Short mmCIF file of C-alpha atoms in Angstrom, two decimals:
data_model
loop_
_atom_site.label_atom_id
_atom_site.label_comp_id
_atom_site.label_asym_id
_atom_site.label_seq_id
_atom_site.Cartn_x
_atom_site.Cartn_y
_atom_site.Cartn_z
CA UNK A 1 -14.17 -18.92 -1.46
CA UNK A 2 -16.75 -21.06 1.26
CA UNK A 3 -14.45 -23.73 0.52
CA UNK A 4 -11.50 -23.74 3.65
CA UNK A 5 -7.99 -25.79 2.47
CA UNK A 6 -4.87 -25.85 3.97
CA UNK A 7 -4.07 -23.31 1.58
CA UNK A 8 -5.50 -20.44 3.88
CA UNK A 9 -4.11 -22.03 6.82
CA UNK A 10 -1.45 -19.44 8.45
CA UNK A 11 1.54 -21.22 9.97
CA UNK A 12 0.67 -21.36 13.55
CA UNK A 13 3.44 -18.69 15.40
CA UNK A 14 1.19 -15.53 12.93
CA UNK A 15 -2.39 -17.60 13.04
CA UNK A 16 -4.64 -14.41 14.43
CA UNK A 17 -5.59 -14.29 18.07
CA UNK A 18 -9.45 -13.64 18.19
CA UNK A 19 -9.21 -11.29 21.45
CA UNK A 20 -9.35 -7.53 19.77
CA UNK A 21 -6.56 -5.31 21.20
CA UNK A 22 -8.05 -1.73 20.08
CA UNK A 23 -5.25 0.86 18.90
CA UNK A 24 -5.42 3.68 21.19
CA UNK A 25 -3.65 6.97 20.06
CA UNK A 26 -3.74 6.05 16.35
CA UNK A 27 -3.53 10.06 15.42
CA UNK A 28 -7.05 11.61 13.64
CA UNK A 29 -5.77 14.76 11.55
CA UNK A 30 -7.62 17.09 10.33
CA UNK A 31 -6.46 18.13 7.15
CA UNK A 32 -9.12 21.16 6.32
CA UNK A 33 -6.06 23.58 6.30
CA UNK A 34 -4.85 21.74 3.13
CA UNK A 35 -8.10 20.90 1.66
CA UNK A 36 -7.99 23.91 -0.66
CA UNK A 37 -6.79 23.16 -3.92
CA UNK A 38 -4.74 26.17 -4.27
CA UNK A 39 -3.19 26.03 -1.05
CA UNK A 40 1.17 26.67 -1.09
CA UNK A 41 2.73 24.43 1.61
CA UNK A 42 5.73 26.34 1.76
CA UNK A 43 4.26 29.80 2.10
CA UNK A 44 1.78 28.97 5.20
CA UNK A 45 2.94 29.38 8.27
CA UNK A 46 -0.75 28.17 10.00
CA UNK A 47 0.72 24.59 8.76
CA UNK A 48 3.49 24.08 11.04
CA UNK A 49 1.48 22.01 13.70
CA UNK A 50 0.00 19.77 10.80
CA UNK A 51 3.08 18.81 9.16
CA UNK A 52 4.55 18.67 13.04
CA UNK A 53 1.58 16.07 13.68
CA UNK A 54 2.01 14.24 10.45
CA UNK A 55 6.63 13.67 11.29
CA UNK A 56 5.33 12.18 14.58
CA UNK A 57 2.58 10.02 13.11
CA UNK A 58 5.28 8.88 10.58
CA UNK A 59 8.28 8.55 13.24
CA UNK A 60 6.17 7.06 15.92
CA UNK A 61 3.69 4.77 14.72
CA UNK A 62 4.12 4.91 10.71
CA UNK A 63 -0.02 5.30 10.49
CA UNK A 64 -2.34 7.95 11.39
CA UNK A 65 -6.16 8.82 10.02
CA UNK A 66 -7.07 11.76 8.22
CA UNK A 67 -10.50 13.53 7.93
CA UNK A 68 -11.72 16.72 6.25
CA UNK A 69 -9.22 15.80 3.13
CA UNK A 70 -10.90 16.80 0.30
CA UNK A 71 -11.98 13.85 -1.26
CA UNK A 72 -15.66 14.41 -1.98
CA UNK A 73 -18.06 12.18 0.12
CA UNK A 74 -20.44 11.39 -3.12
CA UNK A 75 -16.91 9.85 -5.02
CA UNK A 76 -16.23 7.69 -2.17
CA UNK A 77 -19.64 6.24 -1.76
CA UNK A 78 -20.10 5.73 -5.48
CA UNK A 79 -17.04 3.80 -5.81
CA UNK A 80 -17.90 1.71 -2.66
CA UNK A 81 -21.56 0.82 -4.34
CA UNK A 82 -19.90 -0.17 -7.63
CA UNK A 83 -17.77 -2.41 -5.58
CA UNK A 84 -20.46 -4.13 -4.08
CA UNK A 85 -22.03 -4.71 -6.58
CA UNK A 86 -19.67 -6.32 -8.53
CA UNK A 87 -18.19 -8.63 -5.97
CA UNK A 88 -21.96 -9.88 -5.23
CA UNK A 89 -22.13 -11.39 -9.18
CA UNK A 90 -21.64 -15.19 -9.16
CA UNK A 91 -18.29 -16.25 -9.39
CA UNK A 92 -18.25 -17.05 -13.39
CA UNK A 93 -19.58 -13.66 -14.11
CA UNK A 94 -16.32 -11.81 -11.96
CA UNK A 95 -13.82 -14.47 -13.48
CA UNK A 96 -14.67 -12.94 -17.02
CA UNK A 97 -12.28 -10.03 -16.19
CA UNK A 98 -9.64 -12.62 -14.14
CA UNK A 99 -6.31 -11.23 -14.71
CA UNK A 100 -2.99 -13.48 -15.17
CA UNK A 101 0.55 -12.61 -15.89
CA UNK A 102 0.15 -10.95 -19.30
CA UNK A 103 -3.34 -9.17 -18.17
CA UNK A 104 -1.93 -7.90 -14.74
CA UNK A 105 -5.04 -6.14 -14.06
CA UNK A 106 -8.81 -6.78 -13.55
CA UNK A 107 -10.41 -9.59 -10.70
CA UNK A 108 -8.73 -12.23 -9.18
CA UNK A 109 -9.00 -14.33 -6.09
CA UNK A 110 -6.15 -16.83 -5.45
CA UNK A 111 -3.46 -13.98 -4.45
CA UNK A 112 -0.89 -15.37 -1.85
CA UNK A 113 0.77 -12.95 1.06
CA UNK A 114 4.03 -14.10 2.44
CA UNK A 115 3.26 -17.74 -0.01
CA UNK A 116 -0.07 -18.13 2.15
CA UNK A 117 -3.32 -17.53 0.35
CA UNK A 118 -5.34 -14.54 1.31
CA UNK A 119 -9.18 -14.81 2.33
CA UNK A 120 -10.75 -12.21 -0.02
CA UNK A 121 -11.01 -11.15 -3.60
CA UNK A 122 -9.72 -8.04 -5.64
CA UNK A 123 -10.46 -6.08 -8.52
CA UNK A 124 -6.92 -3.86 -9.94
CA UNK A 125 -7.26 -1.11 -11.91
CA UNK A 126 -3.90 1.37 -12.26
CA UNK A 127 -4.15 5.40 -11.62
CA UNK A 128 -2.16 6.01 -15.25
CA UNK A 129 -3.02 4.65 -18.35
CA UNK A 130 -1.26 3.04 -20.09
CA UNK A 131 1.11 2.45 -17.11
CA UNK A 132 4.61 1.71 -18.38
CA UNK A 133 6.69 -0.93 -16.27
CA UNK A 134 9.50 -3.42 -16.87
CA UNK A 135 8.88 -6.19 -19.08
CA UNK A 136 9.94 -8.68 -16.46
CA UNK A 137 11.47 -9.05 -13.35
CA UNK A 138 15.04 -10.53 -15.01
CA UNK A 139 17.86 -7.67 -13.93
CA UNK A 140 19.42 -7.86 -17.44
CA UNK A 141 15.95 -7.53 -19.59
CA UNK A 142 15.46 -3.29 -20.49
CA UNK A 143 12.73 -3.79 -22.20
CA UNK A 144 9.08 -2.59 -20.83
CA UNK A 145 5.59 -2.82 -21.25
CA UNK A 146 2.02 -1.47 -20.79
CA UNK A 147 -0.15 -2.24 -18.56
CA UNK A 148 -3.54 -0.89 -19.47
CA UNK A 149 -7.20 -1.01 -17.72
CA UNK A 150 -8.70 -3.16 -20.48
CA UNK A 151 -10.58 -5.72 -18.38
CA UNK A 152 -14.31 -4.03 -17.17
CA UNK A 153 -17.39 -6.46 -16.16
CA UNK A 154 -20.82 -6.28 -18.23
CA UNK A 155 -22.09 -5.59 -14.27
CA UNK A 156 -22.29 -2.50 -13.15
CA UNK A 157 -21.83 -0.16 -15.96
CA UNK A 158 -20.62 2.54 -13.74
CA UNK A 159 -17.83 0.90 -12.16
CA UNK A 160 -14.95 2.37 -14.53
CA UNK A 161 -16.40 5.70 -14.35
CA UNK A 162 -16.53 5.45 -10.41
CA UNK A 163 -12.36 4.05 -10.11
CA UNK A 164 -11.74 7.21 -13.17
CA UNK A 165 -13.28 9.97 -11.18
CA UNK A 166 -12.01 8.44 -7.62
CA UNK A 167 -8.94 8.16 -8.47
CA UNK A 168 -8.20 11.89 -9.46
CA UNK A 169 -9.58 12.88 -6.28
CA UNK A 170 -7.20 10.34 -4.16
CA UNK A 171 -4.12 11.42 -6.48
CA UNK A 172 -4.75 14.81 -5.65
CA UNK A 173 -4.98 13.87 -1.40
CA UNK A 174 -1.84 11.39 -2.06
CA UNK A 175 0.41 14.42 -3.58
CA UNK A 176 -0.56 17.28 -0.69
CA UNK A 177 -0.07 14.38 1.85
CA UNK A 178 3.43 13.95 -0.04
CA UNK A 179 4.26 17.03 0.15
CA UNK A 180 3.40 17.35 4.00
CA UNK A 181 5.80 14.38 4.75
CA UNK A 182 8.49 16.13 2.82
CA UNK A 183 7.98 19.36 4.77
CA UNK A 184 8.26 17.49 8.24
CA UNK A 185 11.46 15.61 7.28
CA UNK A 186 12.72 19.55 6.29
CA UNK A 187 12.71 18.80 2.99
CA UNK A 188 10.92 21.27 0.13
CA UNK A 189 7.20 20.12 -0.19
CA UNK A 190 7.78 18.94 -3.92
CA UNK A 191 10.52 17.23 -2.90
CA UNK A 192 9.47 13.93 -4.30
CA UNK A 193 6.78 14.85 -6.85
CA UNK A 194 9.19 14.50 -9.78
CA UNK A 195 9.63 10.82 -8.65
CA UNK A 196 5.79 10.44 -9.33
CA UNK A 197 5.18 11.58 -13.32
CA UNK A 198 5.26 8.80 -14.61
CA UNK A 199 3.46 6.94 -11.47
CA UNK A 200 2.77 3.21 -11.43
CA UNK A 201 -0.06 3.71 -8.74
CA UNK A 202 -3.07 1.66 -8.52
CA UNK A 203 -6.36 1.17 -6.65
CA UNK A 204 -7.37 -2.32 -5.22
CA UNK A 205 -11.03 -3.02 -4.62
CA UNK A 206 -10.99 -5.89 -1.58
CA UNK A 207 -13.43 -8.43 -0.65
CA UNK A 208 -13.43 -10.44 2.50
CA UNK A 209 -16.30 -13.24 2.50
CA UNK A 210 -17.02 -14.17 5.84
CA UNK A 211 -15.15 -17.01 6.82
CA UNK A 212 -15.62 -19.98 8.99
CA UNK A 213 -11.83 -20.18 10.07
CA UNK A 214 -11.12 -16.84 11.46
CA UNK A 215 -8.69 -17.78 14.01
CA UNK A 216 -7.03 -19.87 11.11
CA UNK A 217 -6.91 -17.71 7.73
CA UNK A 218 -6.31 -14.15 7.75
CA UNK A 219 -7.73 -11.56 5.03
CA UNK A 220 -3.81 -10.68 3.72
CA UNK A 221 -0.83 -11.60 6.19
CA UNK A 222 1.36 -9.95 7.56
CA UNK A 223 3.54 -7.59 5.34
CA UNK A 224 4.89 -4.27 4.65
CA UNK A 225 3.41 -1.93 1.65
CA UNK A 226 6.25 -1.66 -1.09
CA UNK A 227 5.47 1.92 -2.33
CA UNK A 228 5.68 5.55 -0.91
CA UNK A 229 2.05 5.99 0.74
CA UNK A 230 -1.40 4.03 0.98
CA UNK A 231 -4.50 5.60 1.15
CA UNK A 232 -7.42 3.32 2.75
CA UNK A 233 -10.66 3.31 2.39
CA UNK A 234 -12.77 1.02 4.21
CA UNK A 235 -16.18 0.59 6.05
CA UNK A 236 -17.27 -0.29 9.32
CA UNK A 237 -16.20 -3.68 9.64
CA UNK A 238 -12.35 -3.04 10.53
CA UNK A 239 -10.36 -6.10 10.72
CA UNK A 240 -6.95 -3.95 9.83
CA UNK A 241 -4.52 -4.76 12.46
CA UNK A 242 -1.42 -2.65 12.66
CA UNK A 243 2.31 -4.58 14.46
CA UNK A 244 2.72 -1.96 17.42
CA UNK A 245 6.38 -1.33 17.04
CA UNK A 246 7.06 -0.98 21.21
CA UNK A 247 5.94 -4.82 22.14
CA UNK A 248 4.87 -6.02 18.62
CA UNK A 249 0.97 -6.88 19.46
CA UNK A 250 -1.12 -7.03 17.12
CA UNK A 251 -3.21 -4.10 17.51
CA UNK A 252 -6.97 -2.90 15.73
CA UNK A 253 -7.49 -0.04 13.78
CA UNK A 254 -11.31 0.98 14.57
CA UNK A 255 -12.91 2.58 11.42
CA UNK A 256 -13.61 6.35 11.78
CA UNK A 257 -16.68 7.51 9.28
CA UNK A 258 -15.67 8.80 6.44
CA UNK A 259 -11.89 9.58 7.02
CA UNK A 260 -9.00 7.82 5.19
CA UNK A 261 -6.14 5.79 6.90
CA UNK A 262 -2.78 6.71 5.66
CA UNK A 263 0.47 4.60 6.08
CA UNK A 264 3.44 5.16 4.82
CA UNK A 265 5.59 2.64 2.79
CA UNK A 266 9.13 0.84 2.28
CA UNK A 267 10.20 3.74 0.11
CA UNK A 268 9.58 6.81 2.70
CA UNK A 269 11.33 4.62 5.30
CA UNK A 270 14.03 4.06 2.44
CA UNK A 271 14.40 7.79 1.27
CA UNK A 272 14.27 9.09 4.98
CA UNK A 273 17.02 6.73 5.42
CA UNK A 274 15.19 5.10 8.69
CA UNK A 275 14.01 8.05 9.78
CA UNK A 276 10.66 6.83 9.12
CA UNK A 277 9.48 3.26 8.92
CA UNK A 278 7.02 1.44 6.76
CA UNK A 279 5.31 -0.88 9.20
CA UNK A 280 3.85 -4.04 9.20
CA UNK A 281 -0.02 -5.01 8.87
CA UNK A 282 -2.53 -7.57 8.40
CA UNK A 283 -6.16 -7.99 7.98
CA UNK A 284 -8.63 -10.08 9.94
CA UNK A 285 -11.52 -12.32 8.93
CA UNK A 286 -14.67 -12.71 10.69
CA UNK A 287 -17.10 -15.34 10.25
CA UNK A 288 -20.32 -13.21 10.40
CA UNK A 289 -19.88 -10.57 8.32
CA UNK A 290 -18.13 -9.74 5.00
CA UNK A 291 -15.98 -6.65 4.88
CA UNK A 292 -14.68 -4.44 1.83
CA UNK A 293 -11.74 -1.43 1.48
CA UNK A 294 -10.35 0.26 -1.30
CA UNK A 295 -6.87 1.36 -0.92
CA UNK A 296 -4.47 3.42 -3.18
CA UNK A 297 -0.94 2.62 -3.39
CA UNK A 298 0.77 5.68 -4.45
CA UNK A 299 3.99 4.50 -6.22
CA UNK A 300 6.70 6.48 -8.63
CA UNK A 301 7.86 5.77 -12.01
CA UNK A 302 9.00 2.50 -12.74
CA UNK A 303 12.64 4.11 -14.00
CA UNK A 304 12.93 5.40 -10.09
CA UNK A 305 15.71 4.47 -8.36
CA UNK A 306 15.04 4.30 -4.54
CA UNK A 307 18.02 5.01 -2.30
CA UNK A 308 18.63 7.33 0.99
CA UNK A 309 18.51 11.09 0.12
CA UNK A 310 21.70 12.88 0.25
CA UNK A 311 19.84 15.51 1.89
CA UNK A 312 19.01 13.34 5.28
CA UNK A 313 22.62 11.63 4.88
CA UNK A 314 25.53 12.62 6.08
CA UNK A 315 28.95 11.10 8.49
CA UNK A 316 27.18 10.46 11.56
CA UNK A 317 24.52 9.08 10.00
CA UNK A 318 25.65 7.32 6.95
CA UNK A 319 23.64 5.46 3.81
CA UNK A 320 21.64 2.49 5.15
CA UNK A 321 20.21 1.25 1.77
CA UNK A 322 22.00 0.66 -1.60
CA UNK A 323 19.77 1.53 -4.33
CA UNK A 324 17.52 -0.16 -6.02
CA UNK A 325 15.40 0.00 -9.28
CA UNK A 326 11.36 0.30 -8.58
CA UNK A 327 10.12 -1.59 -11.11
CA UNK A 328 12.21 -4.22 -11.11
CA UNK A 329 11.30 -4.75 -7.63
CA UNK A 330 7.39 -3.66 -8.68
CA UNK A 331 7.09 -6.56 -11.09
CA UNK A 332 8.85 -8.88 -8.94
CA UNK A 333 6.37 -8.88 -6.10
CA UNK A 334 3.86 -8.85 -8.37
CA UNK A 335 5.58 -12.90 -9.20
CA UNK A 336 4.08 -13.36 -6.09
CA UNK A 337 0.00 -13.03 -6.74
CA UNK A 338 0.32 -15.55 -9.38
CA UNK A 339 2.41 -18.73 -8.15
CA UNK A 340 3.22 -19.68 -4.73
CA UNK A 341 7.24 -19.32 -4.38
CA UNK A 342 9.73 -21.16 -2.32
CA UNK A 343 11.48 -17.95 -0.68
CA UNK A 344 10.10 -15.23 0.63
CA UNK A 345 9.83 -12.28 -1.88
CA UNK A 346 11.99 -9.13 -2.23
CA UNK A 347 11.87 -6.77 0.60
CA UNK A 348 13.81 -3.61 1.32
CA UNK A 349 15.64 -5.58 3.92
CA UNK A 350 17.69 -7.30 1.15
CA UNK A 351 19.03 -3.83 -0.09
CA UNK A 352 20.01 -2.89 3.60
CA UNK A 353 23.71 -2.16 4.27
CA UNK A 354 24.93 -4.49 7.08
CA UNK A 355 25.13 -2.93 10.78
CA UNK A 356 28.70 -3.54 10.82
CA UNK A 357 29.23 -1.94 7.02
CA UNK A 358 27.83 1.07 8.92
CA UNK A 359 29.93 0.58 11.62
CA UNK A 360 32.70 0.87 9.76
CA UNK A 361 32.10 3.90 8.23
CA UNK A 362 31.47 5.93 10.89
CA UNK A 363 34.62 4.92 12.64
CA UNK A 364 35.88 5.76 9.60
CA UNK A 365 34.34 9.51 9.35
CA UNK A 366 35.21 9.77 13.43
CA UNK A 367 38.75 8.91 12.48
CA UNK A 368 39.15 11.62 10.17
CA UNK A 369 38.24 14.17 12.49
#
């Protein structure tokens, strides 16, 4: 990874500025209220200002922080020592557990964001096991497969017991925040848990080396998360850089200690029907220090078909998305971490119903009255 070619090298209009804009009003909630295991969404009236807090962090700025969330301290830094540790091995000791097409997960360092390599290294390892998902991206092909966490380094011996015992704890965070994104779109709070059963989640350890071109490579480019939520952990580097929606700058996320950045993905903005958007980030590079995160990507079953609710639908404000099948989209991004392609790859934008479809159909409804 020392070694710079002009595959790192970001196409000049989205090459990062080095001048740090800092994110002001990026919401911190506190999520103690929730933190109970036991707690009923429905049945507590005390919660109305935090699911209030969380619409408007969703509506406004599609990311907000969260502290007091239940995820015990002692997981977090165990997982973040295990991760460490591993990414400090020499290279041929990490590329014993490389993954490729067939072995989806485990380490690998040549992934490509927007077909323009990524500065940094990764370790996959999925929530569910086995996790069931279509056998290829082809429309016509029915048949699926497992992916399973089969790939663990000799070094350290507690990694897989750190991701196993970390992840319960994040599921658990992922489905209350769920449910409190539900509530503030009026929706029941399990709303969408039936969506997640048979969940194709999975946690990403990320390493980002220093590097001597920081104003040339970036640690992932820009892009939009594909599933329902992300859950970030990360330390005190930063270098995640959020696309302010009023004037699109480029705009830093400063780490708080110990709380969890949540943002929420292409399919909340697709089952809110626009009502919320999934929006764009990146990652900076320095060339002094190395950074690491750990996110979650909370994602449904790979049977799910995405598509506008038909409770937030209605004439005056009509379908925006046709559906779409999960994992076929799933495994078709996933085409892109293993070969540079010529197009861009599938984004909810190519399921979007044309302006003037949308048009028509509410001339249409109009008419009718």
């Amino acid at each position: 990874m020392g070694e710079v070619n002009p595959a790192f090298i970001q196409d000049l209009e989205h090459r990062p500025k080095l001048e740090i804009i800092k994110a002001e009003g990026i919401p911190l909630i506190d999520l103690s209220i929730i933190s109970s295991p036991n707690t009923n969404l429905d049945n507590s009236q005390a919660l109305d200002g935090l699911v209030k807090e969380i619409g408007n962090a969703c509506k406004n700025l599609g990311f907000f922080q969260v502290i007091n969330h239940g995820v015990p301290l002692d997981k977090r830094q165990k997982i973040e020592n295990a991760s460490r540790q591993f990414f400090g091995q020499p290279l041929e000791e990490k590329r014993k557990v490389r993954r490729d097409e067939r072995k989806v997960l485990g380490y690998y360092d040549t992934e490509h964001t927007k077909n323009v390599r990524d500065w940094k290294e990764v370790f996959d390892f999925a929530v569910k096991t086995p996790t069931i998902v279509p056998s290829s991206y082809e429309p016509d092909d029915k048949e699926v497969t497992e992916w399973l966490n089969d790939q663990w380094p000799e070094y350290p011996l507690e990694l897989r017991e750190a991701l196993e015992e970390y992840a319960k704890d994040v599921e658990k965070l992922a489905f209350k925040l769920l449910g409190l994104v539900a509530l503030s779109l009026g929706l029941p709070e399990n709303r969408f848990h039936g969506f997640f059963e048979d969940q194709t989640s999975f946690i990403r350890l990320n390493h980002y080396p220093p590097c001597p071109v920081p104003q040339l490579a970036l640690g992932v480019g820009r892009h939009k998360d594909g599933g329902a939520l992300t859950i970030l952990a990360e330390d005190d580097v930063g270098g995640l850089e959020v696309k302010r929606k009023t004037d699109g700058e480029w705009i830093r996320v400063k780490p708080t200690p110990d709380a969890f950045i949540i943002n929420i993905g292409d399919i909340i903005q697709v089952w809110s029907n626009d009502a919320y958007e999934s929006v764009e980030h990146r990652v900076m590079v320095n060339s002094e220090r190395e950074r690491f995160s750990i996110p979650f990507f909370f994602n449904p079953a790979h049977y799910t078909d995405v598509k506008p609710l038909e409770e937030l639908t209605n004439e005056q404000n009509p379908v925006r998305y046709k559906p779409y099948n999960w994992g076929k989209f799933f495994v078709t991004r996933k085409r892109s971490n293993f070969k540079k392609l010529d197009v861009e790859n599938i984004q909810i934008y190519h399921f979007r119903i044309l302006e003037s479809e949308l048009a028509d159909k509410l001339e249409g409804a109009l008419s009718i009255k």
